[in-house]
XYZ file of C-alpha atoms in Angstrom:
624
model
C -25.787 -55.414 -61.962
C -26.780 -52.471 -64.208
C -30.137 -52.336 -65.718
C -28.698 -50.914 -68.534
C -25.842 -53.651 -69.452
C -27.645 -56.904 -69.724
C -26.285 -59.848 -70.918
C -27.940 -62.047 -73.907
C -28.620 -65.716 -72.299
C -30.017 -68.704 -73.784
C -32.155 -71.649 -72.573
C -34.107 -72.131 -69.764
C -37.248 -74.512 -68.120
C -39.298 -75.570 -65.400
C -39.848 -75.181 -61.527
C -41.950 -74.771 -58.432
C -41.159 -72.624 -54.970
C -41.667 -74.152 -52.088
C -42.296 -71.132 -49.073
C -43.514 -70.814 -45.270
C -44.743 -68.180 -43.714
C -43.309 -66.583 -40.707
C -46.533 -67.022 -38.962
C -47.110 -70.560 -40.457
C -44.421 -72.781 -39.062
C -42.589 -70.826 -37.082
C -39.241 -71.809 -38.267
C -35.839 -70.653 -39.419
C -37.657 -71.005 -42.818
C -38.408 -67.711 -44.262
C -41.464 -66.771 -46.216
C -41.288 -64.766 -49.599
C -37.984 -64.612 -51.697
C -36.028 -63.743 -47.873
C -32.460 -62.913 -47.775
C -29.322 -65.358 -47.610
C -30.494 -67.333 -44.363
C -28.340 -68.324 -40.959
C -26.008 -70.275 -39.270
C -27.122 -73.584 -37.932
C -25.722 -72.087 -34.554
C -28.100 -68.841 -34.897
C -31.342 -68.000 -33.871
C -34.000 -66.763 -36.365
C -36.003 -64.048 -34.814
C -38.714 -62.353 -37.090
C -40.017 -58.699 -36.647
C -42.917 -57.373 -38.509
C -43.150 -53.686 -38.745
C -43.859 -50.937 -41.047
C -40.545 -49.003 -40.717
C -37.221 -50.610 -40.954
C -35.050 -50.307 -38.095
C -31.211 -50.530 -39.388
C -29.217 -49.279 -36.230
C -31.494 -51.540 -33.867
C -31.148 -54.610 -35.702
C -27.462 -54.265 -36.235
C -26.996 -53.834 -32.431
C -28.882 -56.471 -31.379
C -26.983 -58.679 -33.543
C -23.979 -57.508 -32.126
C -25.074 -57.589 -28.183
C -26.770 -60.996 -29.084
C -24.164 -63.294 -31.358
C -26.571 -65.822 -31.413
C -29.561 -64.031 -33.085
C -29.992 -63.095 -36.837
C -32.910 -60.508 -36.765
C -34.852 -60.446 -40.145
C -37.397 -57.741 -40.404
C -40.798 -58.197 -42.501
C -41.469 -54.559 -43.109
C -45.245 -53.928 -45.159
C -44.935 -50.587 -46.367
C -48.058 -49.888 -47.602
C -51.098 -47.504 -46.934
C -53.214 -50.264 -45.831
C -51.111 -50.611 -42.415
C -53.939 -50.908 -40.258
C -56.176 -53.382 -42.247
C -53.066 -55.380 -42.982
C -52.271 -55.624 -39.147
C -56.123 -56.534 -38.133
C -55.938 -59.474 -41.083
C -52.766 -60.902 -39.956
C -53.937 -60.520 -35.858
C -57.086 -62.492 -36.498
C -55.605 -65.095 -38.947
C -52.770 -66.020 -36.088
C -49.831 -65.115 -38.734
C -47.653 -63.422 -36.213
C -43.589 -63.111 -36.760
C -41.908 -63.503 -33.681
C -42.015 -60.098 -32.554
C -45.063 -57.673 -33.896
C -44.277 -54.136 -34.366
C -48.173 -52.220 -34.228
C -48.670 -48.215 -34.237
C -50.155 -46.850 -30.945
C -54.344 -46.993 -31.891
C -54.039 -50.121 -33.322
C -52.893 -52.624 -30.586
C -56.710 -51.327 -29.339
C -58.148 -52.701 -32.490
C -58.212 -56.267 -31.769
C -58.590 -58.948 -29.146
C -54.478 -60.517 -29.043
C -54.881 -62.797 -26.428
C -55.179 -65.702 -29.049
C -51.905 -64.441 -30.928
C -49.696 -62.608 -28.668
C -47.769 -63.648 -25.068
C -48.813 -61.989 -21.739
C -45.667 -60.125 -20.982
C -46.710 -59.650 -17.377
C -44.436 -61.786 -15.451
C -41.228 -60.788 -17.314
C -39.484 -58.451 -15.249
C -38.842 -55.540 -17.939
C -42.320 -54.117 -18.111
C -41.196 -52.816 -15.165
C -38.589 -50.717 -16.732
C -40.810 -48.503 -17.719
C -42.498 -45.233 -16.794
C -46.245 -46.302 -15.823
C -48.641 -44.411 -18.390
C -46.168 -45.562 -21.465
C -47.052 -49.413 -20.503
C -50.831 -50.680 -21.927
C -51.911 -53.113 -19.885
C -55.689 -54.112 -19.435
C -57.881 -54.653 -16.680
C -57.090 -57.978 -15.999
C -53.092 -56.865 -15.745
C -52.176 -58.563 -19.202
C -49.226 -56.750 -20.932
C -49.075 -57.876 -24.727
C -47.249 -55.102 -26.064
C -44.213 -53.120 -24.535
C -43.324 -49.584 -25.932
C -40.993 -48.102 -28.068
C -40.135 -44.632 -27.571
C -43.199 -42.014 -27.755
C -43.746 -40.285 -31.021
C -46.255 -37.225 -31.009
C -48.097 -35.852 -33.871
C -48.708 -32.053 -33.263
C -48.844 -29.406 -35.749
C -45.475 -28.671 -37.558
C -44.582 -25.082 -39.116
C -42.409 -23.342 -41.331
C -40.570 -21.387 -38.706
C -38.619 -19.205 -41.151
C -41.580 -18.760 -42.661
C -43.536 -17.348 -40.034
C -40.780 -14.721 -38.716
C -40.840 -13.205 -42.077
C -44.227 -13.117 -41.969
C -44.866 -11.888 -38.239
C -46.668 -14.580 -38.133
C -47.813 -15.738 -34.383
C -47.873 -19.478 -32.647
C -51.423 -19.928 -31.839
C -51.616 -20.576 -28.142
C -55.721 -21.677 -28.598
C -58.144 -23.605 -30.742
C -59.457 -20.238 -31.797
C -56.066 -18.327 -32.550
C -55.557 -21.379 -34.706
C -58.348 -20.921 -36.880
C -58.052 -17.143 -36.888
C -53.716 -17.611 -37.879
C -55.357 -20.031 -41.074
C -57.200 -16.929 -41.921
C -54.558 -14.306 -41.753
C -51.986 -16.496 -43.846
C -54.812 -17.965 -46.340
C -55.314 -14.426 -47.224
C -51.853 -14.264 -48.144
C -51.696 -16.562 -50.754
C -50.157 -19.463 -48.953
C -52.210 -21.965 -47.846
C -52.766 -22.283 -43.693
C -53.205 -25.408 -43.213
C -53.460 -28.641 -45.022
C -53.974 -32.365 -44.510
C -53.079 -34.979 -46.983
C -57.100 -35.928 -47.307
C -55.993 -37.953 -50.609
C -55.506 -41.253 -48.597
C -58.683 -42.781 -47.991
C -58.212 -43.193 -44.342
C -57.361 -39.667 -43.800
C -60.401 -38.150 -43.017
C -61.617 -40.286 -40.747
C -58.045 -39.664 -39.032
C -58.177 -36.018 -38.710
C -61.691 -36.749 -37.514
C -60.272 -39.070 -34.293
C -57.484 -36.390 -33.523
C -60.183 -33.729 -32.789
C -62.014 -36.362 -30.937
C -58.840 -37.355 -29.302
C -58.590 -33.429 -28.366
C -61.668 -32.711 -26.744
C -62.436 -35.708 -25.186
C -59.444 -37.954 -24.372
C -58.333 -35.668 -22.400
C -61.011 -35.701 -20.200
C -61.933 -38.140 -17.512
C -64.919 -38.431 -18.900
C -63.784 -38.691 -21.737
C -62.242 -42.017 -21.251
C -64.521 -43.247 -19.497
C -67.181 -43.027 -22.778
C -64.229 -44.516 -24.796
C -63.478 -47.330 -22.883
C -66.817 -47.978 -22.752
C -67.180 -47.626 -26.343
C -64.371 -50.550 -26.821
C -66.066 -52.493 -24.564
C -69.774 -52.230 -26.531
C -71.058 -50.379 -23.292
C -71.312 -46.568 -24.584
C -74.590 -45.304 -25.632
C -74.517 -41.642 -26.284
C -73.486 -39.831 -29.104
C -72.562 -36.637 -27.753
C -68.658 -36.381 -28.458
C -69.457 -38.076 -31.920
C -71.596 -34.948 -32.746
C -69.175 -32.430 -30.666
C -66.153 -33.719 -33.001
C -68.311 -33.766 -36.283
C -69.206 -29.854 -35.321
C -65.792 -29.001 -35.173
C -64.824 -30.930 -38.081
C -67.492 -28.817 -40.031
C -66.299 -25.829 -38.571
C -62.700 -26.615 -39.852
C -64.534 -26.802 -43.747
C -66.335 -23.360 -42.989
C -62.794 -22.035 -42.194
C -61.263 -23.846 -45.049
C -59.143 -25.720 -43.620
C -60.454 -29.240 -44.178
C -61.728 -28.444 -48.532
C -63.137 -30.261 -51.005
C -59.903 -30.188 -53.589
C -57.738 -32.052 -50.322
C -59.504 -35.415 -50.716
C -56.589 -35.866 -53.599
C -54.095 -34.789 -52.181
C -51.204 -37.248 -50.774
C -48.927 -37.141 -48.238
C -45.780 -36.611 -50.933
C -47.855 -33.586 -52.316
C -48.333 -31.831 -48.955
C -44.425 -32.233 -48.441
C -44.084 -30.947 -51.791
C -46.006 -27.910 -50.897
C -44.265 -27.429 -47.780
C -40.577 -27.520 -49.197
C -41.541 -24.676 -51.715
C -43.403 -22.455 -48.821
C -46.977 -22.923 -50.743
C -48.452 -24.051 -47.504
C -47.542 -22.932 -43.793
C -48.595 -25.894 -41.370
C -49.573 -29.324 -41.465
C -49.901 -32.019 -38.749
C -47.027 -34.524 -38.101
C -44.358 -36.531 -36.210
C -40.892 -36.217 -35.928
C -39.634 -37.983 -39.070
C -41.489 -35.839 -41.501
C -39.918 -32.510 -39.414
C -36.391 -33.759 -39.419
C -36.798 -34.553 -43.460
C -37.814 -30.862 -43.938
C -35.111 -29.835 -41.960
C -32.589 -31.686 -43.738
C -33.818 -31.084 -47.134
C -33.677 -27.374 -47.184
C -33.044 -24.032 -45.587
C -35.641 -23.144 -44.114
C -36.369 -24.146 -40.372
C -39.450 -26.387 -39.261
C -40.633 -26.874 -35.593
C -43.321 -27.970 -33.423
C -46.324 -26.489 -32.069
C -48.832 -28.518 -29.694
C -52.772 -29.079 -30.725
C -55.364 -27.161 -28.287
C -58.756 -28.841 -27.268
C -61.902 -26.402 -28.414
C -61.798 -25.653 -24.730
C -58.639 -26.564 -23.434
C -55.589 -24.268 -23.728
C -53.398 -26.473 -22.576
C -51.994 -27.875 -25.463
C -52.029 -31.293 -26.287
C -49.825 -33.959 -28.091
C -51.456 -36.895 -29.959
C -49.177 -39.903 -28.996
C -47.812 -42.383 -30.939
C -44.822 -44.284 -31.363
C -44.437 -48.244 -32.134
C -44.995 -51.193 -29.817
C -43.847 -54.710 -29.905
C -45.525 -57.967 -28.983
C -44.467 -61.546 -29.398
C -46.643 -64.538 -31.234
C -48.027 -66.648 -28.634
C -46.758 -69.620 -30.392
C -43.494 -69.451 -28.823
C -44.407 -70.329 -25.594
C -44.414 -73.976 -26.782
C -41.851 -75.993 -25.322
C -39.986 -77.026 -28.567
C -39.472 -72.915 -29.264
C -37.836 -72.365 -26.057
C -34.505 -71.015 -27.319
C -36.461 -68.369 -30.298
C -38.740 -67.262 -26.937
C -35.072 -66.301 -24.841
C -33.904 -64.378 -28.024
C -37.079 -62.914 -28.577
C -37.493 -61.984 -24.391
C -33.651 -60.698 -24.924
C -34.947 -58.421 -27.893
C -37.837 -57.249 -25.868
C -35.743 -56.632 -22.607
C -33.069 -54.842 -24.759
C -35.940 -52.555 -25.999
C -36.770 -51.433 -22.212
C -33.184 -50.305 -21.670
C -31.899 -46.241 -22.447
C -29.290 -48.080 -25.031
C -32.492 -49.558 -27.194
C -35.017 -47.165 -26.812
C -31.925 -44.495 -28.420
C -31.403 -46.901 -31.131
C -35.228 -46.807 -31.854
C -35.199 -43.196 -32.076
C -31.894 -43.163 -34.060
C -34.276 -45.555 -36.605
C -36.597 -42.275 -36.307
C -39.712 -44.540 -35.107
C -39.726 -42.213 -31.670
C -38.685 -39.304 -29.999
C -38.345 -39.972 -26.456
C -37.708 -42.611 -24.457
C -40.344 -44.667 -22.215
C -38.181 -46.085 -19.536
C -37.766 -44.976 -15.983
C -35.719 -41.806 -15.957
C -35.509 -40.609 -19.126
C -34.999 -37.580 -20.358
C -36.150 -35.153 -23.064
C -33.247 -34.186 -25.637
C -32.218 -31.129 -25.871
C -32.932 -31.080 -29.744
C -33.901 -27.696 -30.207
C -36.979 -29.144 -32.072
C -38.637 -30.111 -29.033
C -38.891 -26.959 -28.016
C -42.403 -26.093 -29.072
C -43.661 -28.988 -27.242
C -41.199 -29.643 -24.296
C -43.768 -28.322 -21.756
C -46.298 -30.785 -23.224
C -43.985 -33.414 -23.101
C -43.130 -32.698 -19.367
C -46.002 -32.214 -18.217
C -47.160 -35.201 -19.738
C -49.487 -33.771 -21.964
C -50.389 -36.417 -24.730
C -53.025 -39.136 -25.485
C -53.240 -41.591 -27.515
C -55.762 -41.214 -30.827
C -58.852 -42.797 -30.328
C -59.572 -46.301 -32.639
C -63.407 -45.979 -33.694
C -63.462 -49.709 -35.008
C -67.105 -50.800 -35.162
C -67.282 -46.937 -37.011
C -64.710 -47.578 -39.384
C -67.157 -48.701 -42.154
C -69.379 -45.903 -41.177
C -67.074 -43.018 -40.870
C -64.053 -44.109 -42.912
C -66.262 -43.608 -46.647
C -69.112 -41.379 -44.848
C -66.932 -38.305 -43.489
C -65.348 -38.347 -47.124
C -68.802 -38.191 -48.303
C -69.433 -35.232 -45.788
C -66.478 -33.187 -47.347
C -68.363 -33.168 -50.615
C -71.650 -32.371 -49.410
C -73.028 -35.180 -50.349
C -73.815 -36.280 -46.968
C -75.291 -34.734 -43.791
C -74.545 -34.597 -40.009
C -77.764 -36.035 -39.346
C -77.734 -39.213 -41.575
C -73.905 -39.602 -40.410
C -75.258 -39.611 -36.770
C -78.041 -42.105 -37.734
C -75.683 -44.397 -39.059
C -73.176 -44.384 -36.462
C -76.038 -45.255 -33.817
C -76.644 -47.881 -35.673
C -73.333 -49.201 -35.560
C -73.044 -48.863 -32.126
C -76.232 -50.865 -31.792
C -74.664 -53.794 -33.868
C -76.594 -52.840 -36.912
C -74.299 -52.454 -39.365
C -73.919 -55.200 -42.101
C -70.168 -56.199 -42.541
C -68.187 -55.709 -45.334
C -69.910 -57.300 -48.568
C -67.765 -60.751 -49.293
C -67.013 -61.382 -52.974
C -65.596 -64.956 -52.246
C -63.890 -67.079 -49.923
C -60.031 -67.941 -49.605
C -60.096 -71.490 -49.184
C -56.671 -71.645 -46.768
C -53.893 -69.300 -45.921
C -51.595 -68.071 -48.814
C -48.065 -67.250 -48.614
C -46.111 -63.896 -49.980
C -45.485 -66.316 -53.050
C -48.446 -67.522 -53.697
C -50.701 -64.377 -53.576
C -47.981 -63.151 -55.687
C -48.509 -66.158 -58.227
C -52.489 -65.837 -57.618
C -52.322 -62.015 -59.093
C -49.584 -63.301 -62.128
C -52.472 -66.322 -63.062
C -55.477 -63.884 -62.967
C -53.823 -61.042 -65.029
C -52.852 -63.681 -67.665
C -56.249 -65.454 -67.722
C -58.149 -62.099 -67.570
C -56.419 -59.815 -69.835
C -55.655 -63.320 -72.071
C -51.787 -63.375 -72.571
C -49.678 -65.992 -72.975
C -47.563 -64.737 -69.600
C -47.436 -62.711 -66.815
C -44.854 -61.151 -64.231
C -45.182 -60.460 -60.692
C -42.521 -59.178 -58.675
C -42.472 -60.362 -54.896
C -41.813 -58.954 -51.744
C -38.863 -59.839 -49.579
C -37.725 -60.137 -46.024
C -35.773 -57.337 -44.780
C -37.967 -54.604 -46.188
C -37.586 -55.081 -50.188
C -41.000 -54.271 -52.153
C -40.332 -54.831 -56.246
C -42.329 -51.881 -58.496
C -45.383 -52.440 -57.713
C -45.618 -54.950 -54.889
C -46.484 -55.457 -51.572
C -45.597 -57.300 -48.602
C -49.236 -58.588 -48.433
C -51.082 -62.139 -48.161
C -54.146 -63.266 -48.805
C -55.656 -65.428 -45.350
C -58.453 -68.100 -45.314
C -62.050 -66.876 -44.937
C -64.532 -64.294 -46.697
C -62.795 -61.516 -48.498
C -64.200 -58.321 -48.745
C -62.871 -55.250 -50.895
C -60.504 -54.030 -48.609
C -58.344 -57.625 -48.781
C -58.494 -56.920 -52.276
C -56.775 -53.960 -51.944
C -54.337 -54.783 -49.856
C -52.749 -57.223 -51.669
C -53.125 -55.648 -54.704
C -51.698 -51.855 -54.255
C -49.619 -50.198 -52.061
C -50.543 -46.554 -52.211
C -54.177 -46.091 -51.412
C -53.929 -42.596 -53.602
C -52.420 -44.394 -56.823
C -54.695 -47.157 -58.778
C -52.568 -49.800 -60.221
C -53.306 -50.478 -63.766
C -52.550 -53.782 -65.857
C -50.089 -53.315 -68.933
C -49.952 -55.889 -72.318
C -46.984 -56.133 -74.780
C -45.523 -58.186 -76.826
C -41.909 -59.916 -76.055
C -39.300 -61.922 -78.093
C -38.276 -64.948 -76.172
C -35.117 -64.746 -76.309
C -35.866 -60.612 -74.136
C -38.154 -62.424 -72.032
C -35.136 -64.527 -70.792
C -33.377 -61.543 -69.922
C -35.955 -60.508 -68.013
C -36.257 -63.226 -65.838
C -32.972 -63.730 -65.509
C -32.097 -59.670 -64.419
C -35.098 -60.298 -62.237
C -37.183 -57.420 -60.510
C -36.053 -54.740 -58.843
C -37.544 -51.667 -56.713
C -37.910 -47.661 -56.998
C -34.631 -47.198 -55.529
C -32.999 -49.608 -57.300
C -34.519 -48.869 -60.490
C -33.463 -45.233 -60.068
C -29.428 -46.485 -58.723
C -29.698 -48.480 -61.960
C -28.246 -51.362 -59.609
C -29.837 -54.333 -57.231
C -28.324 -54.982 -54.406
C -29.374 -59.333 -55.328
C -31.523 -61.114 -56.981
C -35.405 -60.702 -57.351
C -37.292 -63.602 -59.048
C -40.144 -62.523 -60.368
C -43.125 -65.051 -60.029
C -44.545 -66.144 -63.398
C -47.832 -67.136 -64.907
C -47.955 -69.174 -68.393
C -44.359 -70.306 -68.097
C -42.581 -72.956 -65.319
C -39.427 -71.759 -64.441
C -36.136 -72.520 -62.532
C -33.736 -70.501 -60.878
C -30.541 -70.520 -59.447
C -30.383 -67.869 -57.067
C -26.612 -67.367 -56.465
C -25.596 -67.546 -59.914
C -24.176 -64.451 -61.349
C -26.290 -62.462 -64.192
C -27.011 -64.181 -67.321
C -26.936 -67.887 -65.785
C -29.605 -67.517 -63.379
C -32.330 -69.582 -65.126
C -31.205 -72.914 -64.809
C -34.825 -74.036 -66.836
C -37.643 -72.622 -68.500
C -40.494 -74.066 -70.728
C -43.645 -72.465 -71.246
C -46.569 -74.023 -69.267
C -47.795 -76.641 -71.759
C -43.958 -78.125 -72.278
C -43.489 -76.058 -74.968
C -39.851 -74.505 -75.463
C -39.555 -70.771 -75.528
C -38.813 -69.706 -78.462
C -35.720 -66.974 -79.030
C -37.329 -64.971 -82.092
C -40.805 -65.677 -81.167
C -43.508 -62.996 -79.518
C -45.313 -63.696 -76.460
C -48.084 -61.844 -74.997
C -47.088 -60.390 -72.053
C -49.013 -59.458 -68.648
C -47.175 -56.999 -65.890
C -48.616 -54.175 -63.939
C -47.340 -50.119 -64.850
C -44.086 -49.435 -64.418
C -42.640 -52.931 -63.754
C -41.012 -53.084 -67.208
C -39.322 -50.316 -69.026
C -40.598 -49.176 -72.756
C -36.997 -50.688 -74.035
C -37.803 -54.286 -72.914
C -40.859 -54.176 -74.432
C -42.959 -53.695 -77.852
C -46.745 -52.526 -78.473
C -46.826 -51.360 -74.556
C -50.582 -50.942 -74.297
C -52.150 -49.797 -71.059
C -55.436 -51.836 -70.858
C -57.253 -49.904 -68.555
C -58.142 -52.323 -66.204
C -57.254 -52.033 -62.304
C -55.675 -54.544 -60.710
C -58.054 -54.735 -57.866
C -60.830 -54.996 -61.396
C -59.216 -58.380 -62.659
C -58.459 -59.804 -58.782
C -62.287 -58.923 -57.636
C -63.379 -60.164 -61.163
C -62.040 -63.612 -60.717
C -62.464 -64.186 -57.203
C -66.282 -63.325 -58.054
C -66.408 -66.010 -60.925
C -64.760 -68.682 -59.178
C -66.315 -68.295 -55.776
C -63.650 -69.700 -54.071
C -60.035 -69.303 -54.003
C -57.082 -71.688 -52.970
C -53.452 -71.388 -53.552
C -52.502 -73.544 -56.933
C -48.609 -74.897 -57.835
C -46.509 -71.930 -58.032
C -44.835 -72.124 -61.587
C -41.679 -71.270 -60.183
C -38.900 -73.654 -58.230
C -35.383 -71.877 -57.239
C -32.196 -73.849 -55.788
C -30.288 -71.601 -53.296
C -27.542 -72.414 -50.581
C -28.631 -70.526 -47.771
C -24.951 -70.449 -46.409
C -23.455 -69.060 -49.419
């Protein structure tokens, strides 16, 4: 299917989608426009992650005939938000794939099974397993990933440039090569939870790693700790690091793909990482990257933040009707505790090294900054400040700019701690869970009825890790929703607004449209989709027929009153940037308005939200 030679097609007319969630019903149903579905014979299992694991899923579906895996992947910069929203609205897949920090976020008894009698917890090595205080297991590892600092290698023997071996050679090495004319060091400050982040790792640093340490954290989880003092200890270092320069005022817009940017062309020296980003650099170019561990302010030891993925399964399938999902899913998770599926994990580049009994560390020549650490099992996990979040998260940004100061920071976060702290202002209430469809078709209605246009486009998110331009694998639950659910759902990169675009289109193009349906960055860029993408649609009721080739694919259209569309006719048209191409269009205007603008906008006016008919239907034979 090339974007480029489209086919002229002619009629088309009504239709509504009808969708489950993976968390809703628990069924071989698939939520979102999924891919072709399964056997009868086969065993749905879903994963949710944020990083798609190719190699793992195809061996599992090889070692276990019986199971089609389908991953939910949300790829967005909203990660940790998004996991919290679907955790406390009890939309779990079958198996829940959370970053290390976050499966401390939340209370998962409600959502996730106690994995404590199974017998493979016991597969692994003792400090890789969380379990609580009561002996509850709810998530088993992956392999450990570490963040530690990375460095241009080839850069530095040019150079003569040293590995620190302190906290203090560190700062005096950002010096020496600042006053070169390459940057030091750099952090990617541009996404908003980034501060905040680098923040934790220097608390993670010089605290974690103390018995005491740990002792004020896990009493700070449990709403026990009182004093301040490694709050203020961190927030001195962190000013310290914007003395030296190293944390600046210009980073706060700078993203992740810029700091790569700047490393692949030598304009900046070191960063902090994991393993994917160094074996990308290494692959990309010629010069060499490696590993160097973190150091405490008085700790020489060097230290590795750990990381990695973990994976839980929804408590849901402990009901007797879901007995054969829970064996697949308890044959995934047991596969995972085995030297075969931790290597596939790390093959998917979500690890490093394995968790289970008797593992060793590869001989990858990359490790060989931090084997020591590794070995001598020098790593901790990075602290999760929740109840500080909406203190520190906006605050420490603040800070950066001077427009803050240590003491009012201080005064705030002892109010948090003392349950002070209003929540997170609510501009409305969802009145019941939405699907992947219907959020989609709740951000098509309000663009149109906002910005006033006689239709609008939304591409939607699919299973097995497909995001269109633009969207997100993101849903809108029931309850008060606050800016940050706004977000969410709205945009995927925290660093890049997403504004709403108008033109006008003939009918008979706007047919084409539909029927060549949307596509992604990759895709767009290949010129080719790999199937078919329905977008969802406001203004217009539409049908499609999801196997048919290219050019037959609308089996009915109408606009929403009844109306026929219209070949040589213009319609206003609604879509966010990017999602249509200047060709397909005419009078392309930008309209200045955010999406996040119209979305808060109408939730405010209408005070409460529910999901409405989809204007879309589709017919599609799952066994093709």
């Amino acid at each position: 299917m090339k974007l480029g030679n489209y086919l002229c097609i002619s009629a088309l007319v009504l239709t509504v989608l009808t969708l489950s969630s993976c968390g809703k019903k628990h069924n071989e149903e698939i939520d979102g426009f999924a891919a072709p579905g399964t056997e009868n014979d086969r065993v749905t299992v879903t994963l949710y992650g944020i990083q798609p694991l190719p190699h793992f899923e195809e061996a599992v579906e090889n070692k276990f005939p019986n199971i089609d895996l389908v991953q939910y992947l949300y790829t967005g910069d909203y990660a940790e938000c998004e996991f919290t929203a679907r955790i406390k609205s009890g939309d779990t897949c079958d198996i829940m794939m959370a970053k290390a920090g976050r499966i401390a976020l939340l209370d998962t008894t409600e959502s996730l099974m106690d994995l404590s009698t199974m017998s493979f917890p016991a597969n692994y090595t003792k400090n890789a397993l969380p379990q609580n205080e009561r002996g509850e297991i709810y998530f088993v590892p992956g392999p450990l990933s570490f963040n530690a600092y990375i460095y241009n290698k080839t850069l530095f023997e040019e150079h003569g440039w040293e590995v620190p071996e302190s906290f203090e050679e560190y700062l005096a090495l950002c010096r020496q090569i600042d006053d070169s004319g390459i940057r030091g060091c750099e952090f990617p400050l541009g996404h908003a939870n980034m501060p905040m982040y680098v923040f934790c790792v220097r608390l993670a640093m010089d605290y974690m790693t103390t018995v005491e340490g740990q002792t004020w954290y896990e009493d700070f989880l449990a709403g026990r700790a009182s004093s301040q003092e490694p709050l203020e200890d961190t927030l001195d270092v962190y000013s310290r690091m914007m003395d030296e320069g190293i944390i600046r005022v210009e980073d706060l817009s700078l993203s992740s793909e810029e700091r790569l940017e700047l490393l692949r062309n030598r304009q900046l020296a070191m960063t902090t990482a994991e393993i994917n980003t160094i074996k990308a650099l290494n692959e990309e170019g010629t010069d060499e990257f490696a590993f160097y561990p973190q150091y405490g302010v008085a700790d020489n030891q060097g230290w590795l933040l750990s990381l990695g993925y973990y994976f839980g399964a929804g408590k849901y399938l402990e009901q007797p009707e879901n007995m054969a999902k829970r064996e697949a899913v308890m044959d995934i998770l047991e596969f995972i505790s085995t030297d075969e599926g931790q290597n596939l994990l790390i093959e998917d580049n979500i690890g490093m090294v394995s968790t289970v009994k008797g593992a060793v560390i590869p001989a990858d020549k990359v490790f060989d900054g931090i084997r020591r650490a590794v070995m001598q099992g020098n790593y901790v996990m990075r602290p999760v400040l929740g109840s500080l979040i909406p203190v520190l998260q906006p605050e420490l940004t603040s800070y950066i700019r001077g427009d803050i100061s240590k003491k009012e920071i201080m005064q705030h976060c002892r109010e948090a701690m003392e349950g002070k702290v209003k929540e997170e202002v609510s501009i409305g209430i969802a009145a019941e869970n939405f699907d992947i469809l219907e959020t989609a078709q709740l951000k098509a209605d309000t663009m149109r009825e906002v910005l006033g246009t006689d239709v609008a486009l939304m591409g939607v998110s699919e299973a097995g890790g497909f995001d269109p331009v633009q969207g997100v694998l993101s849903k809108l639950y029931a309850g008060t929703i606050g800016e940050q659910d706004v977000k969410r759902i709205a945009q995927r990169n925290d660093t890049v607004p997403v504004y709403c675009w108008t033109a006008q289109v003939k009918g008979e193009k706007l047919l084409e449209i539909l029927d060549y349906g949307a596509y992604s960055e990759k895709e767009r860029e290949a010129e080719e989709t790999e199937h078919f993408h329905p977008y969802a649609v406001a203004g217009m009721k539409v049908r499609y027929e999801r196997n048919a080739r290219i050019g037959a694919r609308i089996a009915e259209a109408a606009m929403v009153d009844g109306s026929a569309i219209e070949p040589d006719k213009s319609y206003s048209v609604a879509y966010l940037e990017g999602v249509l191409e200047p060709e397909q269009v005419s009078e392309p205007k930008r309209t200045g308005r955010l999406l996040t603008e119209v979305l808060t906008e109408k939730i405010k006016a209408e005070g409460c939200v529910k999901p409405g008919s989809v204007s879309i239907y589709y017919t599609f034979d799952i066994k093709e």
